[in-house]
PDB file of C-alpha atoms in Angstrom:
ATOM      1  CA  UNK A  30     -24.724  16.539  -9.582  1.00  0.00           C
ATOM      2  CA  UNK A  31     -23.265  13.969  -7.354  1.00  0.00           C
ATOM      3  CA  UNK A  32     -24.884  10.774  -6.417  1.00  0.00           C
ATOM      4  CA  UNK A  33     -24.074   7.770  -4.061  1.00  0.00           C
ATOM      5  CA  UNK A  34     -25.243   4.074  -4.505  1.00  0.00           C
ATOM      6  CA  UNK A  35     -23.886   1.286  -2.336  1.00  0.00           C
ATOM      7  CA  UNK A  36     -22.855  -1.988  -3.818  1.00  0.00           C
ATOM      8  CA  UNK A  37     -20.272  -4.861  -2.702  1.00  0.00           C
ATOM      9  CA  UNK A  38     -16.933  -6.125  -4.620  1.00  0.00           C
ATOM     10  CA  UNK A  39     -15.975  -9.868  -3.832  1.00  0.00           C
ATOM     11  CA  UNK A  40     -12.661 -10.580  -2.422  1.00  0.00           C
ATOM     12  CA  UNK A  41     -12.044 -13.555  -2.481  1.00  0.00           C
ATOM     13  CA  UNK A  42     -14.955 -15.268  -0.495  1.00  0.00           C
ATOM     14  CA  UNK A  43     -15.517 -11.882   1.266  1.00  0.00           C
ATOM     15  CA  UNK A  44     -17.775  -8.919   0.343  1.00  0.00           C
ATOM     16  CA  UNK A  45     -16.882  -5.607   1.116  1.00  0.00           C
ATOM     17  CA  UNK A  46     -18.933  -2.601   0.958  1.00  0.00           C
ATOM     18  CA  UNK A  47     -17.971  -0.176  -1.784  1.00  0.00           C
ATOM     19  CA  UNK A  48     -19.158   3.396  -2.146  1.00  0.00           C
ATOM     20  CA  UNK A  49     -20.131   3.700  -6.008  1.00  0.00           C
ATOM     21  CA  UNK A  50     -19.968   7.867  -6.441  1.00  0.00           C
ATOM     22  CA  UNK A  51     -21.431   9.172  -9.429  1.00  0.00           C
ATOM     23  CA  UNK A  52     -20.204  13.309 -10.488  1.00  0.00           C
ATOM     24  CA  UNK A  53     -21.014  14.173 -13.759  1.00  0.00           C
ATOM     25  CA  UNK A  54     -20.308  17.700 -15.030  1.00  0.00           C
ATOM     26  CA  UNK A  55     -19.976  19.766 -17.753  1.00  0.00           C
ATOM     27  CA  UNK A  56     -16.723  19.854 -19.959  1.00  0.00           C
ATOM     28  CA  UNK A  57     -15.739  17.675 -22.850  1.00  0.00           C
ATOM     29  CA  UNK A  58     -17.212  14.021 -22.984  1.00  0.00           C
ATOM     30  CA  UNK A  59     -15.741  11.596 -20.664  1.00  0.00           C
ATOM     31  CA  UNK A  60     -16.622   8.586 -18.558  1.00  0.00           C
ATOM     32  CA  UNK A  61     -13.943   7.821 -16.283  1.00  0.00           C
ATOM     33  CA  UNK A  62     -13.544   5.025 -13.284  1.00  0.00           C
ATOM     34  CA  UNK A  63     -11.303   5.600  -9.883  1.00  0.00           C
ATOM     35  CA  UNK A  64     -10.587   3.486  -6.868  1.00  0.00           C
ATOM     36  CA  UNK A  65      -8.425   0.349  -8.221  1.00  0.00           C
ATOM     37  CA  UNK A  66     -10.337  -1.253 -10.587  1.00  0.00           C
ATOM     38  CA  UNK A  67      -9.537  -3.894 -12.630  1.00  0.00           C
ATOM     39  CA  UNK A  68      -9.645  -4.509 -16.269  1.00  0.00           C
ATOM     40  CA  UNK A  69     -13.224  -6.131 -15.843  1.00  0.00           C
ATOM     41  CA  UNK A  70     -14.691  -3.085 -13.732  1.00  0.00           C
ATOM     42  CA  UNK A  71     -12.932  -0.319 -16.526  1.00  0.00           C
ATOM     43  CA  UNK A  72     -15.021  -2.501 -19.164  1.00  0.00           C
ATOM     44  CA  UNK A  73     -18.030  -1.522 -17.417  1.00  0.00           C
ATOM     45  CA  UNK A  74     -17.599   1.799 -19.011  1.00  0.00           C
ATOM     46  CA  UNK A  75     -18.896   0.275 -22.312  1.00  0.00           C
ATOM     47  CA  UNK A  76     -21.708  -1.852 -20.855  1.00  0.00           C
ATOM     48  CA  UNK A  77     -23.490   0.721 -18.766  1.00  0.00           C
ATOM     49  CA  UNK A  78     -23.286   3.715 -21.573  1.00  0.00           C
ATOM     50  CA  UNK A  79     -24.704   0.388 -24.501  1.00  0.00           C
ATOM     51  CA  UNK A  80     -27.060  -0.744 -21.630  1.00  0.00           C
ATOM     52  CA  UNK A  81     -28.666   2.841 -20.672  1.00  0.00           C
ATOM     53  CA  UNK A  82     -28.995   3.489 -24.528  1.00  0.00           C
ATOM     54  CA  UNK A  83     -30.251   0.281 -25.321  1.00  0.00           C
ATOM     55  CA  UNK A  84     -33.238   0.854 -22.680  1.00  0.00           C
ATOM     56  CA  UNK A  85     -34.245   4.223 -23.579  1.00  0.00           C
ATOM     57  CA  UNK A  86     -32.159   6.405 -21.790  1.00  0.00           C
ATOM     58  CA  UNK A  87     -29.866   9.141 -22.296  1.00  0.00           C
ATOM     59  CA  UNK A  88     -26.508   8.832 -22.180  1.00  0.00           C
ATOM     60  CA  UNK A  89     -25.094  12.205 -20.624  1.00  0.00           C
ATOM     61  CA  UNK A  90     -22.585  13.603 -23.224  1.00  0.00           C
ATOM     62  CA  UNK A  91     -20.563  15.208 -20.158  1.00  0.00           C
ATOM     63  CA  UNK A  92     -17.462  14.492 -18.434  1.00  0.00           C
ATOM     64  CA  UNK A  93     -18.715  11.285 -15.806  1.00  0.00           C
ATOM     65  CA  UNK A  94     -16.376  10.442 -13.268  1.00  0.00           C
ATOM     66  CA  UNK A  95     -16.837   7.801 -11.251  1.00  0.00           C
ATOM     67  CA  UNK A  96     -15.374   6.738  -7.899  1.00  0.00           C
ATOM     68  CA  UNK A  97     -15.065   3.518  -6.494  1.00  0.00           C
ATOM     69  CA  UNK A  98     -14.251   3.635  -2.233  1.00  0.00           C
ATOM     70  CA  UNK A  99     -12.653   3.021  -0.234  1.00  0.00           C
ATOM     71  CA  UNK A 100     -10.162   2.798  -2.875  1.00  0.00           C
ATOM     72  CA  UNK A 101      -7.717   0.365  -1.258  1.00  0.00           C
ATOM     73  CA  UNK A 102     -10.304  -2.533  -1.916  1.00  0.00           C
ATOM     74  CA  UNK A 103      -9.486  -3.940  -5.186  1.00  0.00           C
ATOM     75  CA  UNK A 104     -12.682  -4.409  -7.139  1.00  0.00           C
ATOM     76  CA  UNK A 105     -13.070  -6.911  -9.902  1.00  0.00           C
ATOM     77  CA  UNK A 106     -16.013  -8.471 -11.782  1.00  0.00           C
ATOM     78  CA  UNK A 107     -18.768  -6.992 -13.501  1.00  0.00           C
ATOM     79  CA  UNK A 108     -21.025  -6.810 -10.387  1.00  0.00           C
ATOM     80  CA  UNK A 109     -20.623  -2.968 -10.237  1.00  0.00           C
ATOM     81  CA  UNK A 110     -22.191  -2.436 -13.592  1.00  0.00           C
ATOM     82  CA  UNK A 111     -26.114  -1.847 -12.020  1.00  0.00           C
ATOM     83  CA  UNK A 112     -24.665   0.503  -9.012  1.00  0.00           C
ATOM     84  CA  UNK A 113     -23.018   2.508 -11.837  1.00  0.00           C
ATOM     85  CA  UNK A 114     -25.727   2.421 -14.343  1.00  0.00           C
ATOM     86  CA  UNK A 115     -28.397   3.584 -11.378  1.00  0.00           C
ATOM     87  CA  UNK A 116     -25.643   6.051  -9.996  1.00  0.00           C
ATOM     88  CA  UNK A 117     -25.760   7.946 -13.891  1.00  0.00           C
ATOM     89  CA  UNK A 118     -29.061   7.873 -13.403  1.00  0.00           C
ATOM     90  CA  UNK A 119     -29.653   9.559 -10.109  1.00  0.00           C
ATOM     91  CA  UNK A 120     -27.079  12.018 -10.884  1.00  0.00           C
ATOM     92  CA  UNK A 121     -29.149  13.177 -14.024  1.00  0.00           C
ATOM     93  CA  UNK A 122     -32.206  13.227 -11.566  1.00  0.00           C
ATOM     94  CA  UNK A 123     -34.107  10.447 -13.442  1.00  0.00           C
ATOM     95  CA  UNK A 124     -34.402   9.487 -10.198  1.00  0.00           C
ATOM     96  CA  UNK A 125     -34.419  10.088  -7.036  1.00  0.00           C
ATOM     97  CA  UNK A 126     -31.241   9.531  -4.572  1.00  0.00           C
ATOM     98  CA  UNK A 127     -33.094   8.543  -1.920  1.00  0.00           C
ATOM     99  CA  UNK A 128     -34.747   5.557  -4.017  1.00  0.00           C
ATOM    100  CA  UNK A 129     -31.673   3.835  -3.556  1.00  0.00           C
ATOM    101  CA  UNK A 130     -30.463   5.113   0.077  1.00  0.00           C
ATOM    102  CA  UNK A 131     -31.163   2.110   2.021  1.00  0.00           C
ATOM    103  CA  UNK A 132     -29.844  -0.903  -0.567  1.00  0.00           C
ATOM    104  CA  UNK A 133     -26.901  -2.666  -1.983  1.00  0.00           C
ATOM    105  CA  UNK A 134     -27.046  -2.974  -5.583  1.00  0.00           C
ATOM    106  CA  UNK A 135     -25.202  -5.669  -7.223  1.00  0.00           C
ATOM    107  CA  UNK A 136     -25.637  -6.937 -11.190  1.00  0.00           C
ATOM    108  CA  UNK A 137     -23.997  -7.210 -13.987  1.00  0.00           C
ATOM    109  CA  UNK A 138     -25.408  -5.501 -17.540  1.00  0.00           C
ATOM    110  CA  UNK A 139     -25.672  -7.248 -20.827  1.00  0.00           C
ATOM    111  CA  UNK A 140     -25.710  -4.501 -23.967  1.00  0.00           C
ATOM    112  CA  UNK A 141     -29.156  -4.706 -24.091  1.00  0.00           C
ATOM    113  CA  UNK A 142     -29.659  -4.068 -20.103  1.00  0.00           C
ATOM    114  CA  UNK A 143     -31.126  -6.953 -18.820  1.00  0.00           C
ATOM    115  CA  UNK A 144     -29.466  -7.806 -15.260  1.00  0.00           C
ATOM    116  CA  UNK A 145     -27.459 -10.847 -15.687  1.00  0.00           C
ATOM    117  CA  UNK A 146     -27.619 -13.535 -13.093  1.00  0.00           C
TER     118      UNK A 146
END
């Protein structure tokens, strides 16, 4: 299932609107990131899967791509983490797309998944 959550990457001192898409399929295990990210936003891999565990949810054991657009907006930080984390989520209908239709979710995860400030 695909899912959609809108968040923001900082650019400097301006925010742009990025388009956090969520597919996850079946095929071998895999949790990819697209759409220029940095080094900080590929790490994210690692806190969402420890953060969703950590809380009581299931990490999908299925190929997880996600896409970060548009992607000639370089992303960096953590800040994506939450829009990724809820974007798994949706996509393995713990809940519901349109929960998240009208918001911009920004947060970074610690392991255990509390939002950081």
């Amino acid at each position: 299932m695909l899912a959609r959550v809108t968040s923001a990457a900082l650019v400097g001192l301006d925010a742009h609107l990025v388009d956090v898409e969520v597919d996850i399929s079946g095929g071998l295990p895999q949790f990819s990131v697209v759409g220029l990210p940095d080094a900080t936003v590929k790490e994210s891999r690692d806190r969402v899967r420890s953060a969703l565990k950590n809380t009581g949810f299931h990490f999908p054991a299925k190929r997880i791509t996600v896409n970060l657009a548009p992607a000639g907006v370089k992303k960096e930080g953590s800040g994506l983490d939450l829009a990724i984390a809820l974007g798994i989520l949706v996509a393995e209908e713990v809940i519901p797309q349109s929960m998240l239709d009208h918001s911009v979710i920004v947060g970074e995860l610690s392991l255990d998944g509390r939002v950081k400030p």
